[in-house]
Amino acid sequence: MGKADTVTKQYMEDNQVFADAFNYLIYDGKEVIQPEKLHRLDSVAVEVPYGSDGAELPVQKVRDELKYLTAMTDERAAYVILGIENQDAVHYAMPVKNMVYDALEYAGQVRKAASSHRKAKDAKEHSAGEYLSGFYKEDRLVPVITLVVFFSAEEWDGPRSLHEMLSVQDEEILSLVENYRIHLIAPASLNDGEFDKFHSSLKEVLSFIKYSTDKQQLEKLVDSNENFSVLDRKAAMVINVCTNSKLKIDPNQEVVDMCKAIADMRNEERMEGRIEGRMEGRKEGRMEGRIEGRMEGAQEANKAIALKMLKKGGFSHEIIAEITGLSPEEVKDLAKNN
């Protein structure tokens, strides 16, 4: 598991954030789902479908986060099962991935219903179909909703439905193929009004990610939202890792002042720029000095050759100048002074 996977999973485990994401998806931001009504489920789904030869074929899938919502007064009955998939890169088979997760969850519910009936040794007469499936006519499933949260400033250019992944585009055929759609929250597709529908730190995380590639817009965003000065550490870690911001975040502090962290990063970048500039200047100066020294040495060597040719005689000033690279005036001066 990469660092982005780790920090986003730890962040989305928070019931406040989890509820906020689904309130946005289901209720357009109205705070209907209460965090205290959410209870964590085992995110590992293991089912045993049977092969044509009767052999057991265990299938195991691990979700990023899975919770059930209770809506009954006795707190025992699950009302809906909610799953989160965190992505920091586009997954081009997401519809299939989510479809498998949800199918396994439904299969698990059927298996548990059958197991419950066997343990209870129900006295009621049941049909052959009920006996075969273990799922009685009056049994009902708990709905499963899976949400993908995309922690990236990029546009989600992957498929959002199963039909988009199919090679066949014949409408008659597609009408018989169930089109499994994904539910997606992607910062790049949210406008400023959409961010206001979030009521947890998810608002700051998603908006920061969206504008992370625009320095001017990002500074304006952080300066205008006082929540960035008291951001919880897990949210700050998601921002730092998913935007590669290189902010210095104290792991012992529960609250992070993002305004100060960004200012410190900018100052450090400017300081590093000055140091690099000075080092580059010194390097260039040394290089220029070496070049000048070499040129002066070559000039002296050419003058020495010219003197030898003058003393030997038989060479015109023009020939000496051409061979040594000296100017005719320099050759005349050498002849005059020596």
CSV table of N, CA and C in Angstrom, one decimal, residues 162-163 165-180:
chain,number,residue,atom,x,y,z
A,162,LEU,N,-20.3,0.6,-17.0
A,162,LEU,CA,-19.9,-0.6,-17.6
A,162,LEU,C,-20.0,-0.5,-19.2
A,163,HIS,N,-21.1,0.2,-19.6
A,163,HIS,CA,-21.3,0.3,-21.1
A,163,HIS,C,-20.1,1.0,-21.8
A,165,MET,N,-17.1,0.6,-21.2
A,165,MET,CA,-16.0,-0.3,-21.3
A,165,MET,C,-16.2,-1.4,-22.3
A,166,LEU,N,-17.4,-1.4,-22.8
A,166,LEU,CA,-17.7,-2.5,-23.8
A,166,LEU,C,-17.3,-2.2,-25.2
A,167,SER,N,-16.9,-3.2,-26.0
A,167,SER,CA,-16.5,-2.9,-27.4
A,167,SER,C,-17.8,-2.8,-28.3
A,168,VAL,N,-18.9,-3.5,-27.8
A,168,VAL,CA,-20.1,-3.5,-28.6
A,168,VAL,C,-20.9,-2.2,-28.3
A,169,GLN,N,-21.4,-1.5,-29.4
A,169,GLN,CA,-22.2,-0.3,-29.2
A,169,GLN,C,-23.6,-0.5,-29.8
A,170,ASP,N,-23.9,-1.7,-30.1
A,170,ASP,CA,-25.3,-2.0,-30.7
A,170,ASP,C,-26.3,-1.8,-29.6
A,171,GLU,N,-27.2,-0.8,-29.8
A,171,GLU,CA,-28.2,-0.4,-28.8
A,171,GLU,C,-29.1,-1.6,-28.4
A,172,GLU,N,-29.4,-2.4,-29.3
A,172,GLU,CA,-30.3,-3.6,-29.0
A,172,GLU,C,-29.6,-4.5,-28.1
A,173,ILE,N,-28.3,-4.7,-28.3
A,173,ILE,CA,-27.5,-5.6,-27.3
A,173,ILE,C,-27.3,-4.9,-26.0
A,174,LEU,N,-26.9,-3.6,-26.0
A,174,LEU,CA,-26.7,-2.9,-24.8
A,174,LEU,C,-27.9,-2.8,-23.9
A,175,SER,N,-29.1,-2.8,-24.6
A,175,SER,CA,-30.4,-2.7,-23.8
A,175,SER,C,-30.6,-4.0,-22.9
A,176,LEU,N,-29.9,-5.0,-23.2
A,176,LEU,CA,-30.0,-6.3,-22.4
A,176,LEU,C,-28.8,-6.5,-21.5
A,177,VAL,N,-27.8,-5.6,-21.5
A,177,VAL,CA,-26.7,-5.6,-20.6
A,177,VAL,C,-26.8,-4.6,-19.6
A,178,GLU,N,-26.9,-5.0,-18.3
A,178,GLU,CA,-27.1,-4.0,-17.2
A,178,GLU,C,-25.9,-3.1,-17.2
A,179,ASN,N,-26.2,-1.8,-17.1
A,179,ASN,CA,-25.1,-0.8,-17.1
A,179,ASN,C,-24.8,-0.3,-15.7
A,180,TYR,N,-23.7,-0.9,-15.2
A,180,TYR,CA,-23.3,-0.6,-13.8
A,180,TYR,C,-22.5,0.8,-13.8
